[in-house]
PDB file of C-alpha atoms in Angstrom:
ATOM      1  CA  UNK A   1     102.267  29.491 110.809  1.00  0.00           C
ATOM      2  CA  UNK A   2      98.919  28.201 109.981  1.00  0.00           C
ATOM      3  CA  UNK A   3      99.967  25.375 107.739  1.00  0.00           C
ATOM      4  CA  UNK A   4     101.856  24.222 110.642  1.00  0.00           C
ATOM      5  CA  UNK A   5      98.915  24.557 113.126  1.00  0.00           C
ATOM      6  CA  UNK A   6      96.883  22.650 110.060  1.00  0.00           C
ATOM      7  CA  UNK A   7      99.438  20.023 109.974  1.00  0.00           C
ATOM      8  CA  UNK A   8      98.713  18.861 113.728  1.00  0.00           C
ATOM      9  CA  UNK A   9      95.391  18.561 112.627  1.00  0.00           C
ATOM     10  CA  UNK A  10      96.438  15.312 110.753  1.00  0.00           C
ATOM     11  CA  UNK A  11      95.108  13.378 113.474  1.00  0.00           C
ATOM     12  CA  UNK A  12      91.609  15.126 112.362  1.00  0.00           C
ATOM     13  CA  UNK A  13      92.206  13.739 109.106  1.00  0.00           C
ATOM     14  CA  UNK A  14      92.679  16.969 107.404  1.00  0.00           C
ATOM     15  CA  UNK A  15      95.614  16.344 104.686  1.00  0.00           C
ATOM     16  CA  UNK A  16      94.931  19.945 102.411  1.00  0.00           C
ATOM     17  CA  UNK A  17      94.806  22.995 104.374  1.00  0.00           C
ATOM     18  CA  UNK A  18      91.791  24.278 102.048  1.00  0.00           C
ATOM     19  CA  UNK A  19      89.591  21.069 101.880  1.00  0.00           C
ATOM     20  CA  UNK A  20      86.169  20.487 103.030  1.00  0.00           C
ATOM     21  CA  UNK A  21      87.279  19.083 106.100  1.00  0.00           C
ATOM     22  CA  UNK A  22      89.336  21.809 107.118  1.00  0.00           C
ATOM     23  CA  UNK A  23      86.637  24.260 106.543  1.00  0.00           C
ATOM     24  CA  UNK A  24      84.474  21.799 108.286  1.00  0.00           C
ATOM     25  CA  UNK A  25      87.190  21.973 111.513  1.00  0.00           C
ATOM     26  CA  UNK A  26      87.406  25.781 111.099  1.00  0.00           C
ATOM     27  CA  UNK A  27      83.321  26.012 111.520  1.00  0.00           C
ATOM     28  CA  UNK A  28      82.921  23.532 114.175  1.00  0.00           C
ATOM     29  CA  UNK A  29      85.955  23.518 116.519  1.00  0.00           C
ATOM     30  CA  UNK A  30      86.474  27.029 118.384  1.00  0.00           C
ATOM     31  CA  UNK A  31      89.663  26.406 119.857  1.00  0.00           C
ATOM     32  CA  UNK A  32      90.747  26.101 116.004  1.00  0.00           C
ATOM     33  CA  UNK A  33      88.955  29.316 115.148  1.00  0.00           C
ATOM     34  CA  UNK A  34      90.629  31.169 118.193  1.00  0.00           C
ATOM     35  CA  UNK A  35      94.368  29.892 116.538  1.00  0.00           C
ATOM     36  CA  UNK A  36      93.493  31.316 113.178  1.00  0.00           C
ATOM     37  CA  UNK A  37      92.349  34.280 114.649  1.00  0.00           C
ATOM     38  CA  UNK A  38      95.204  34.919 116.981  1.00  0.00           C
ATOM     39  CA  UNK A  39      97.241  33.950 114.065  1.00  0.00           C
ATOM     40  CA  UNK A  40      95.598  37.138 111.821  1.00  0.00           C
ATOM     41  CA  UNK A  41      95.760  39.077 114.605  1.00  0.00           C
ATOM     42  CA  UNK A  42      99.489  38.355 115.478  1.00  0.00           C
ATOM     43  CA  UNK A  43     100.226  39.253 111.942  1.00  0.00           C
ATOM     44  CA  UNK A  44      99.007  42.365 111.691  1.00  0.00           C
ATOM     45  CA  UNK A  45      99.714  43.686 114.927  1.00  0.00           C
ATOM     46  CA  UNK A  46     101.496  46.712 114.611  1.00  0.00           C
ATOM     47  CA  UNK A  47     101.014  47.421 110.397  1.00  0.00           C
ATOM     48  CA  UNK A  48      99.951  50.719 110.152  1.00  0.00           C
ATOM     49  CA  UNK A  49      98.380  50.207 106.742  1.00  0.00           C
ATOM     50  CA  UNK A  50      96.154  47.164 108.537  1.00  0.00           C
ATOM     51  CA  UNK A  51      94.705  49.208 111.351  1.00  0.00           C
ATOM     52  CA  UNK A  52      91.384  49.069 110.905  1.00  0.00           C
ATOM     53  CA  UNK A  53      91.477  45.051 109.675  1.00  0.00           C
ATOM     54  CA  UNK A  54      93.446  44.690 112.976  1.00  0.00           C
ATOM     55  CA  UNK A  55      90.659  45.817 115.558  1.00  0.00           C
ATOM     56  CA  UNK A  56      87.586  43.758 113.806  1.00  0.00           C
ATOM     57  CA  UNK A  57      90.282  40.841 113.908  1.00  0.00           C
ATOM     58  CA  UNK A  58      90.791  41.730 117.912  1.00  0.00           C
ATOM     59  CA  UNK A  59      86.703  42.227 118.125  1.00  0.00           C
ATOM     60  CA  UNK A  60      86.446  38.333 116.967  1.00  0.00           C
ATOM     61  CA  UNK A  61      89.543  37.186 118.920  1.00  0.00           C
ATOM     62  CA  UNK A  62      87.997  38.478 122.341  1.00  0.00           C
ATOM     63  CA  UNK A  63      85.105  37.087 121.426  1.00  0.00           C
ATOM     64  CA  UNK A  64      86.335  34.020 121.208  1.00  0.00           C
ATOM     65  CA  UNK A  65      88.391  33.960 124.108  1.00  0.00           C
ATOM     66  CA  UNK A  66      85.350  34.692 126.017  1.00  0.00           C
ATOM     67  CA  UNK A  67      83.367  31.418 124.490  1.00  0.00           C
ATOM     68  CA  UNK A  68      86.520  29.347 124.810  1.00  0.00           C
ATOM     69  CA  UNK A  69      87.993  30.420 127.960  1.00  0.00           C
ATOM     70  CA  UNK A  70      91.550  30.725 126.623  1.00  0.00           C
ATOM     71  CA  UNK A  71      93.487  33.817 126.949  1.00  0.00           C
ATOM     72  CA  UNK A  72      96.381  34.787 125.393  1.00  0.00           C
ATOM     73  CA  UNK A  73      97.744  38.284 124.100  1.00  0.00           C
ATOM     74  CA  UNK A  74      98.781  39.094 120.605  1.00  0.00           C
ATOM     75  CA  UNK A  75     101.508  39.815 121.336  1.00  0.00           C
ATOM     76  CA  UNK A  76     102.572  36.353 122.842  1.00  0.00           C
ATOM     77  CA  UNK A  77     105.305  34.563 120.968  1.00  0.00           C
ATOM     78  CA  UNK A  78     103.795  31.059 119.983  1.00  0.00           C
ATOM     79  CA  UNK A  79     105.440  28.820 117.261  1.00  0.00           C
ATOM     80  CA  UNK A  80     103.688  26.949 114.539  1.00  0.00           C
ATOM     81  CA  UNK A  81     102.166  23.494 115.483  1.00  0.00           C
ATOM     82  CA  UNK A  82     100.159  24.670 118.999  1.00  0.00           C
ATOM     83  CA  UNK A  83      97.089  22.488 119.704  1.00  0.00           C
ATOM     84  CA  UNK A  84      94.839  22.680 122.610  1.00  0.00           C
ATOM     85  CA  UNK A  85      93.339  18.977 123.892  1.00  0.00           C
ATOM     86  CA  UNK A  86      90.551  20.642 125.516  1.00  0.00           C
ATOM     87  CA  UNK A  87      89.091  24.696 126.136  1.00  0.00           C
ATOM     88  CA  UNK A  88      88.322  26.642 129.211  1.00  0.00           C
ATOM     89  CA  UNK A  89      90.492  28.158 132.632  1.00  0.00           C
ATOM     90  CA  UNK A  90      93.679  28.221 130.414  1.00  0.00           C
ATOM     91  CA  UNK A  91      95.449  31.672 130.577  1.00  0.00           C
ATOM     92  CA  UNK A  92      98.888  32.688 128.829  1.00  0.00           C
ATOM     93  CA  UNK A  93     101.373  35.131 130.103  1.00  0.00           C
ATOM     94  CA  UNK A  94     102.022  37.653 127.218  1.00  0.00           C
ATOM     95  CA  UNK A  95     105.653  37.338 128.287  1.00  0.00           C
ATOM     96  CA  UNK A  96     105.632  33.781 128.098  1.00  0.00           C
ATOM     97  CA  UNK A  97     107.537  31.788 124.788  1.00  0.00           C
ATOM     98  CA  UNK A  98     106.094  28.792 123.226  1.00  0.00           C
ATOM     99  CA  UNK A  99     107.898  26.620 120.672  1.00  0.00           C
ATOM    100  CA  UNK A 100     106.982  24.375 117.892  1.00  0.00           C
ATOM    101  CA  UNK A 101     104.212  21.678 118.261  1.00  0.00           C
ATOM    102  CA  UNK A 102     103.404  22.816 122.020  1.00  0.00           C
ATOM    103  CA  UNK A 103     100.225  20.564 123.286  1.00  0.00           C
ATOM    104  CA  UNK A 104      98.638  22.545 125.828  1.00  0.00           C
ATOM    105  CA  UNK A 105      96.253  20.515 128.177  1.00  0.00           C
ATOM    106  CA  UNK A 106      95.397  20.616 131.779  1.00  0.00           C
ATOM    107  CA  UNK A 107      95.993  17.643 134.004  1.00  0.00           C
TER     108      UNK A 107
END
């Protein structure tokens, strides 16, 4: 799921999903930091053996949803390719189902 959410970062002109640019992206952009997050956090929902990993994972996420103003619950069902154009007063139903290279801006 990440490479694909990488791969709509072309337009960023990230072409390797571990190059300096994309570390660059990761550290600068916190819409990108929520994905990866909610990505880790998605993953390892429910693993018994990942418990612990799972709440400091859910500590960051919140964090970040706070600072970026987008909510959505790990346990929404989001394909790979999501991008956000912009952050702040977007909210996701955890019910809600998302396919593949969703753009998600508000107009």
């Amino acid at each position: 799921m990440l490479g694909g959410d990488a791969g709509r970062s072309k337009a960023d002109g990230i072409t390797k999903l571990l190059s300096f640019k994309a570390l660059k992206i990761f550290l600068v952009s916190p819409t990108t930091r929520l994905k990866i997050w909610f990505r880790l956090g998605a993953y390892m929902r429910g693993k018994k053996q990942w418990i612990l990993i799972y709440f400091l994972i859910k500590l960051f996420f919140r964090h970040l949803q706070y600072k970026t103003g987008i909510q959505i619950r790990m346990d929404t069902q989001i394909g790979e390719g999501l991008h956000f154009i912009h952050f702040g007063n977007i909210v996701i139903n955890a019910s809600a189902k998302i396919g593949r290279n969703c753009t998600i801006s508000m107009e």
